[in-house]
């Protein structure tokens, strides 16, 4: 059917011997999905599929989530297909052809600033710098389990406000207050339950989590920083060194990802589809289920 090799972290695995450009029967897809539940970062090697094959495979995981940036915006993908997104530093006629062009990226879970974030990301390597630009993954179930009982108790009933402040050049005519007010935002539990496995997941990230609700931003910042430092620890990550033709599929509920720096003079081009979650992330501690609070910005 295919070969599966666990990578240097058990939550990541590599699949070889499979051509995703060919029709995939339900039995094989079921086996892939089961492998993905065990290894929430799956690397498919040596794919040479086009955008339609890529999209068709993404649709096996669920309904596609359109890219964030609309045509014409800085960093938008110039395509009539609203679902495809390019991650790239390449410019054509002086205009970026994709998003997240520069350097390192902080750990995040895609679209955690939306009420219904994405379930899966499917990123395909097309042009790869010789050094750096690795995509870094962390298992947030593992991070949750590593917390002290005291920390687990503290976060059990907490919610956070997440916000989208793009990593692109910011509009210089806006104040930071205006940017925050107009950005996309959502409130989510600090600990969510994986919709399929029921496992607890620590759901805060350095890139998008603005504050813990119910306490001041000044009180929240140092607490969040403790969690972010755990996620940043190089020991627990799987660093994906891209080869052209890799497709990486991550469970965006259970894992976070970031990126290491790379030489801005080297071209980097990846193509991505994202898949919607079925519903908003649910709290792991269900006693807080009926109290989804308001956004908090101060
Ligand atoms: C993404 C992303 C990281 C990378 O596509 O959502 O964060 O390595 N990409 O470019
Ligand atoms: Mn991302």
Short mmCIF file of C-alpha atoms and ligand atoms in Angstrom, two decimals:
data_model
loop_
_atom_site.label_atom_id
_atom_site.label_comp_id
_atom_site.label_asym_id
_atom_site.label_seq_id
_atom_site.Cartn_x
_atom_site.Cartn_y
_atom_site.Cartn_z
CA UNK A 1 0.00 0.00 0.00
CA UNK A 2 2.69 2.45 1.19
CA UNK A 3 5.66 2.55 3.52
CA UNK A 4 5.58 4.47 6.78
CA UNK A 5 8.69 5.48 8.70
CA UNK A 6 8.57 7.27 12.00
CA UNK A 7 10.81 10.36 11.91
CA UNK A 8 13.03 11.59 14.75
CA UNK A 9 9.95 12.61 16.77
CA UNK A 10 7.16 10.03 17.14
CA UNK A 11 4.44 12.51 16.15
CA UNK A 12 6.01 12.85 12.68
CA UNK A 13 6.24 10.14 10.05
CA UNK A 14 7.27 9.82 6.43
CA UNK A 15 5.28 8.01 3.76
CA UNK A 16 6.93 6.70 0.64
CA UNK A 17 5.82 4.50 -2.22
CA UNK A 18 2.64 6.45 -2.91
CA UNK A 19 1.80 8.70 -5.90
CA UNK A 20 -0.88 11.13 -4.76
CA UNK A 21 -1.34 12.30 -8.35
CA UNK A 22 -3.03 8.97 -9.11
CA UNK A 23 -6.59 8.14 -8.00
CA UNK A 24 -6.58 7.01 -4.38
CA UNK A 25 -9.16 4.45 -3.31
CA UNK A 26 -11.06 4.79 -0.03
CA UNK A 27 -9.22 1.94 1.60
CA UNK A 28 -5.83 3.61 1.08
CA UNK A 29 -7.17 6.99 2.18
CA UNK A 30 -8.56 5.39 5.36
CA UNK A 31 -5.12 3.96 6.09
CA UNK A 32 -3.52 7.37 5.47
CA UNK A 33 -6.04 9.05 7.78
CA UNK A 34 -5.47 6.47 10.51
CA UNK A 35 -1.71 7.03 10.19
CA UNK A 36 -2.31 10.79 10.46
CA UNK A 37 -4.26 10.35 13.71
CA UNK A 38 -1.19 8.57 15.13
CA UNK A 39 1.39 10.88 13.53
CA UNK A 40 -0.16 14.34 13.18
CA UNK A 41 2.68 15.45 10.89
CA UNK A 42 2.85 13.26 7.79
CA UNK A 43 5.50 13.80 5.11
CA UNK A 44 4.77 12.38 1.66
CA UNK A 45 7.97 12.21 -0.36
CA UNK A 46 8.54 12.58 -4.10
CA UNK A 47 5.19 13.99 -5.19
CA UNK A 48 4.98 15.73 -8.53
CA UNK A 49 1.33 16.58 -8.54
CA UNK A 50 -0.19 19.72 -10.01
CA UNK A 51 -2.51 22.17 -8.29
CA UNK A 52 -5.61 20.12 -9.15
CA UNK A 53 -4.18 16.89 -7.73
CA UNK A 54 -3.07 18.80 -4.65
CA UNK A 55 -6.55 20.27 -4.20
CA UNK A 56 -8.26 16.92 -4.76
CA UNK A 57 -6.11 15.28 -2.06
CA UNK A 58 -6.80 18.17 0.36
CA UNK A 59 -10.56 17.76 -0.22
CA UNK A 60 -10.36 14.17 1.04
CA UNK A 61 -9.72 15.67 4.51
CA UNK A 62 -12.77 17.98 4.46
CA UNK A 63 -14.11 21.29 3.18
CA UNK A 64 -11.40 23.67 2.00
CA UNK A 65 -10.81 26.92 3.87
CA UNK A 66 -10.21 29.82 1.49
CA UNK A 67 -6.94 31.75 1.83
CA UNK A 68 -7.05 34.86 3.98
CA UNK A 69 -5.74 37.51 1.62
CA UNK A 70 -7.94 38.69 -1.21
CA UNK A 71 -6.57 39.31 -4.69
CA UNK A 72 -4.77 42.62 -4.96
CA UNK A 73 -3.66 42.72 -1.32
CA UNK A 74 0.05 42.69 -0.53
CA UNK A 75 1.14 39.06 -0.23
CA UNK A 76 -2.04 37.69 -1.80
CA UNK A 77 -1.80 34.72 -4.12
CA UNK A 78 -2.60 35.82 -7.65
CA UNK A 79 -5.04 33.07 -8.60
CA UNK A 80 -8.75 32.92 -9.39
CA UNK A 81 -8.92 29.82 -7.22
CA UNK A 82 -9.78 31.28 -3.76
CA UNK A 83 -8.55 28.16 -1.92
CA UNK A 84 -4.95 27.89 -3.07
CA UNK A 85 -2.26 29.87 -1.27
CA UNK A 86 1.41 30.28 -2.06
CA UNK A 87 4.01 30.80 0.64
CA UNK A 88 6.86 32.55 -1.12
CA UNK A 89 9.43 35.33 -1.21
CA UNK A 90 9.36 35.45 -5.03
CA UNK A 91 8.33 38.68 -6.73
CA UNK A 92 6.93 38.95 -10.22
CA UNK A 93 6.94 42.45 -11.71
CA UNK A 94 7.91 43.74 -8.27
CA UNK A 95 4.90 42.13 -6.57
CA UNK A 96 5.06 39.21 -4.10
CA UNK A 97 3.32 36.13 -5.48
CA UNK A 98 2.59 34.65 -2.04
CA UNK A 99 2.46 35.23 1.68
CA UNK A 100 4.94 34.97 4.61
CA UNK A 101 7.93 35.93 2.44
CA UNK A 102 10.60 36.66 5.03
CA UNK A 103 12.69 34.75 7.50
CA UNK A 104 11.69 32.99 10.68
CA UNK A 105 8.07 32.57 11.76
CA UNK A 106 6.91 32.17 15.35
CA UNK A 107 5.01 29.03 16.32
CA UNK A 108 1.30 29.18 15.56
CA UNK A 109 -1.74 27.17 14.62
CA UNK A 110 -3.20 28.41 11.34
CA UNK A 111 -6.23 30.69 11.62
CA UNK A 112 -6.59 30.35 15.40
CA UNK A 113 -7.92 33.94 15.15
CA UNK A 114 -11.04 32.59 13.39
CA UNK A 115 -14.02 31.06 15.16
CA UNK A 116 -13.64 28.02 12.95
CA UNK A 117 -9.91 27.53 12.32
CA UNK A 118 -8.37 24.97 10.02
CA UNK A 119 -8.20 21.29 10.76
CA UNK A 120 -5.38 20.45 8.38
CA UNK A 121 -2.69 22.21 6.39
CA UNK A 122 -1.24 20.62 3.26
CA UNK A 123 1.99 22.31 2.17
CA UNK A 124 3.88 21.28 -0.94
CA UNK A 125 7.55 22.14 -1.55
CA UNK A 126 8.26 23.55 -5.03
CA UNK A 127 11.41 25.71 -4.70
CA UNK A 128 13.57 25.21 -1.64
CA UNK A 129 16.53 27.27 -0.34
CA UNK A 130 19.74 25.29 0.16
CA UNK A 131 20.00 26.17 3.87
CA UNK A 132 17.29 27.03 6.41
CA UNK A 133 13.62 27.71 5.85
CA UNK A 134 12.74 24.50 7.74
CA UNK A 135 9.16 24.20 8.92
CA UNK A 136 9.22 23.38 12.64
CA UNK A 137 6.47 21.33 14.29
CA UNK A 138 5.53 20.76 17.93
CA UNK A 139 2.96 18.34 19.37
CA UNK A 140 0.76 20.38 21.70
CA UNK A 141 -0.67 17.25 23.35
CA UNK A 142 2.84 16.44 24.47
CA UNK A 143 3.35 20.02 25.68
CA UNK A 144 0.09 19.86 27.66
CA UNK A 145 1.15 16.58 29.27
CA UNK A 146 4.50 18.10 30.27
CA UNK A 147 2.83 20.82 32.38
CA UNK A 148 2.85 20.66 36.17
CA UNK A 149 -0.48 19.83 37.83
CA UNK A 150 -0.52 23.40 39.15
CA UNK A 151 -0.30 24.83 35.63
CA UNK A 152 -2.92 22.40 34.32
CA UNK A 153 -5.26 23.50 37.11
CA UNK A 154 -4.63 27.17 36.41
CA UNK A 155 -5.48 26.94 32.69
CA UNK A 156 -8.39 24.48 33.02
CA UNK A 157 -11.09 27.15 32.92
CA UNK A 158 -9.24 29.92 31.04
CA UNK A 159 -10.00 31.36 27.63
CA UNK A 160 -7.76 33.44 25.40
CA UNK A 161 -8.27 36.13 22.77
CA UNK A 162 -6.36 35.38 19.58
CA UNK A 163 -5.68 38.03 16.97
CA UNK A 164 -4.26 38.19 13.47
CA UNK A 165 -1.43 40.68 13.14
CA UNK A 166 0.17 39.84 9.80
CA UNK A 167 3.88 39.28 9.48
CA UNK A 168 3.83 41.41 6.34
CA UNK A 169 4.80 45.11 6.23
CA UNK A 170 2.18 46.84 8.38
CA UNK A 171 0.15 49.77 7.09
CA UNK A 172 2.15 52.77 8.37
CA UNK A 173 -0.93 55.03 8.40
CA UNK A 174 -2.59 52.90 11.10
CA UNK A 175 -1.82 53.11 14.81
CA UNK A 176 -1.24 49.82 16.65
CA UNK A 177 -4.62 50.33 18.40
CA UNK A 178 -6.37 50.59 15.03
CA UNK A 179 -4.59 47.51 13.73
CA UNK A 180 -5.71 45.53 16.77
CA UNK A 181 -9.28 46.82 16.56
CA UNK A 182 -9.66 45.94 12.87
CA UNK A 183 -7.76 42.61 12.91
CA UNK A 184 -9.52 39.25 12.77
CA UNK A 185 -9.97 37.84 16.27
CA UNK A 186 -11.56 34.95 18.14
CA UNK A 187 -11.90 33.63 21.69
CA UNK A 188 -10.86 30.01 22.31
CA UNK A 189 -10.30 27.76 25.33
CA UNK A 190 -6.70 27.53 26.54
CA UNK A 191 -7.05 23.75 26.58
CA UNK A 192 -9.06 22.24 23.75
CA UNK A 193 -10.19 18.70 23.21
CA UNK A 194 -9.13 16.97 20.02
CA UNK A 195 -12.42 16.40 18.17
CA UNK A 196 -11.47 12.88 17.09
CA UNK A 197 -9.22 11.47 19.83
CA UNK A 198 -10.54 13.53 22.76
CA UNK A 199 -6.95 14.28 23.85
CA UNK A 200 -6.18 17.56 25.66
CA UNK A 201 -4.25 20.14 23.63
CA UNK A 202 -2.63 23.35 24.89
CA UNK A 203 -4.08 25.92 22.50
CA UNK A 204 -2.08 29.13 22.89
CA UNK A 205 0.61 30.36 20.54
CA UNK A 206 3.21 33.10 20.38
CA UNK A 207 2.15 34.39 16.98
CA UNK A 208 -1.57 34.89 17.56
CA UNK A 209 -2.54 34.67 21.25
CA UNK A 210 -3.04 38.21 22.50
CA UNK A 211 -4.09 37.67 26.12
CA UNK A 212 -5.69 35.39 28.68
CA UNK A 213 -9.24 36.56 29.36
CA UNK A 214 -10.27 37.65 32.83
CA UNK A 215 -6.90 39.08 33.88
CA UNK A 216 -5.08 42.18 32.63
CA UNK A 217 -2.73 42.10 29.66
CA UNK A 218 0.13 42.98 32.01
CA UNK A 219 -0.72 39.95 34.17
CA UNK A 220 -1.31 37.72 31.16
CA UNK A 221 1.93 38.47 29.26
CA UNK A 222 4.42 36.80 31.65
CA UNK A 223 2.14 33.77 32.11
CA UNK A 224 1.77 33.24 28.36
CA UNK A 225 5.51 33.69 27.96
CA UNK A 226 6.08 30.61 30.16
CA UNK A 227 3.97 28.51 27.81
CA UNK A 228 5.55 29.98 24.68
CA UNK A 229 9.03 29.16 26.01
CA UNK A 230 8.05 25.51 26.41
CA UNK A 231 6.86 25.40 22.79
CA UNK A 232 10.05 27.13 21.59
CA UNK A 233 12.28 24.44 23.14
CA UNK A 234 14.36 22.96 20.28
CA UNK A 235 14.32 19.53 21.96
CA UNK A 236 10.66 18.78 21.33
CA UNK A 237 10.32 19.92 17.72
CA UNK A 238 10.40 18.06 14.46
CA UNK A 239 12.31 20.26 11.97
CA UNK A 240 11.22 19.53 8.45
CA UNK A 241 14.09 20.01 6.00
CA UNK A 242 12.27 20.43 2.74
CA UNK A 243 13.05 18.50 -0.41
CA UNK A 244 11.40 19.52 -3.63
CA UNK A 245 8.32 17.30 -4.06
CA UNK A 246 7.55 16.90 -0.33
CA UNK A 247 3.95 17.27 0.76
CA UNK A 248 3.56 17.84 4.49
CA UNK A 249 0.12 17.37 6.02
CA UNK A 250 -0.27 18.55 9.61
CA UNK A 251 -3.12 18.24 12.08
CA UNK A 252 -3.56 21.94 12.81
CA UNK A 253 -5.55 21.26 15.99
CA UNK A 254 -2.94 19.10 17.67
CA UNK A 255 0.28 20.69 16.39
CA UNK A 256 1.81 24.11 16.01
CA UNK A 257 4.33 25.09 13.40
CA UNK A 258 6.91 27.80 12.86
CA UNK A 259 9.82 28.36 10.49
CA UNK A 260 13.57 28.85 10.74
CA UNK A 261 15.33 31.73 9.02
CA UNK A 262 16.71 31.50 5.49
CA UNK A 263 18.71 33.56 3.01
CA UNK A 264 16.39 36.19 1.46
CA UNK A 265 18.37 35.96 -1.79
CA UNK A 266 17.32 32.35 -2.34
CA UNK A 267 13.94 31.55 -3.84
CA UNK A 268 11.40 29.71 -1.69
CA UNK A 269 8.04 28.58 -3.04
CA UNK A 270 5.45 26.31 -1.41
CA UNK A 271 1.82 25.73 -2.29
CA UNK A 272 -0.80 25.26 0.41
CA UNK A 273 -4.38 24.21 0.87
CA UNK A 274 -6.14 24.36 4.24
CA UNK A 275 -9.16 22.38 5.43
CA UNK A 276 -11.86 23.72 7.78
CA UNK A 277 -12.51 22.29 11.24
CA UNK A 278 -16.07 20.98 11.54
CA UNK A 279 -16.79 23.34 14.46
CA UNK A 280 -15.13 25.79 16.87
CA UNK A 281 -12.53 24.18 19.16
CA UNK A 282 -14.24 22.79 22.29
CA UNK A 283 -12.84 23.12 25.80
CA UNK A 284 -11.27 19.96 27.21
CA UNK A 285 -12.80 20.76 30.59
CA UNK A 286 -16.43 20.67 29.59
CA UNK A 287 -17.69 22.43 32.71
CA UNK A 288 -16.68 25.67 30.95
CA UNK A 289 -18.55 24.76 27.76
CA UNK A 290 -21.53 27.03 28.25
CA UNK A 291 -19.60 30.14 29.01
CA UNK A 292 -17.84 31.18 25.81
CA UNK A 293 -16.75 34.69 26.81
CA UNK A 294 -16.30 37.92 24.88
CA UNK A 295 -13.14 39.08 23.13
CA UNK A 296 -10.77 40.97 25.40
CA UNK A 297 -8.24 43.48 24.16
CA UNK A 298 -7.09 45.07 27.42
C1 LIG B 1 1.88 27.97 6.54
C2 LIG B 1 3.17 28.22 7.21
C3 LIG B 1 5.54 27.79 7.16
C4 LIG B 1 6.63 27.74 6.16
O1 LIG B 1 1.89 27.66 5.34
O2 LIG B 1 0.84 28.07 7.21
O3 LIG B 1 3.18 28.65 8.35
O4 LIG B 1 7.55 26.96 6.37
N1 LIG B 1 4.28 27.92 6.53
O5 LIG B 1 6.62 28.52 5.23
MN1 LIG B 2 1.12 28.59 9.19
#
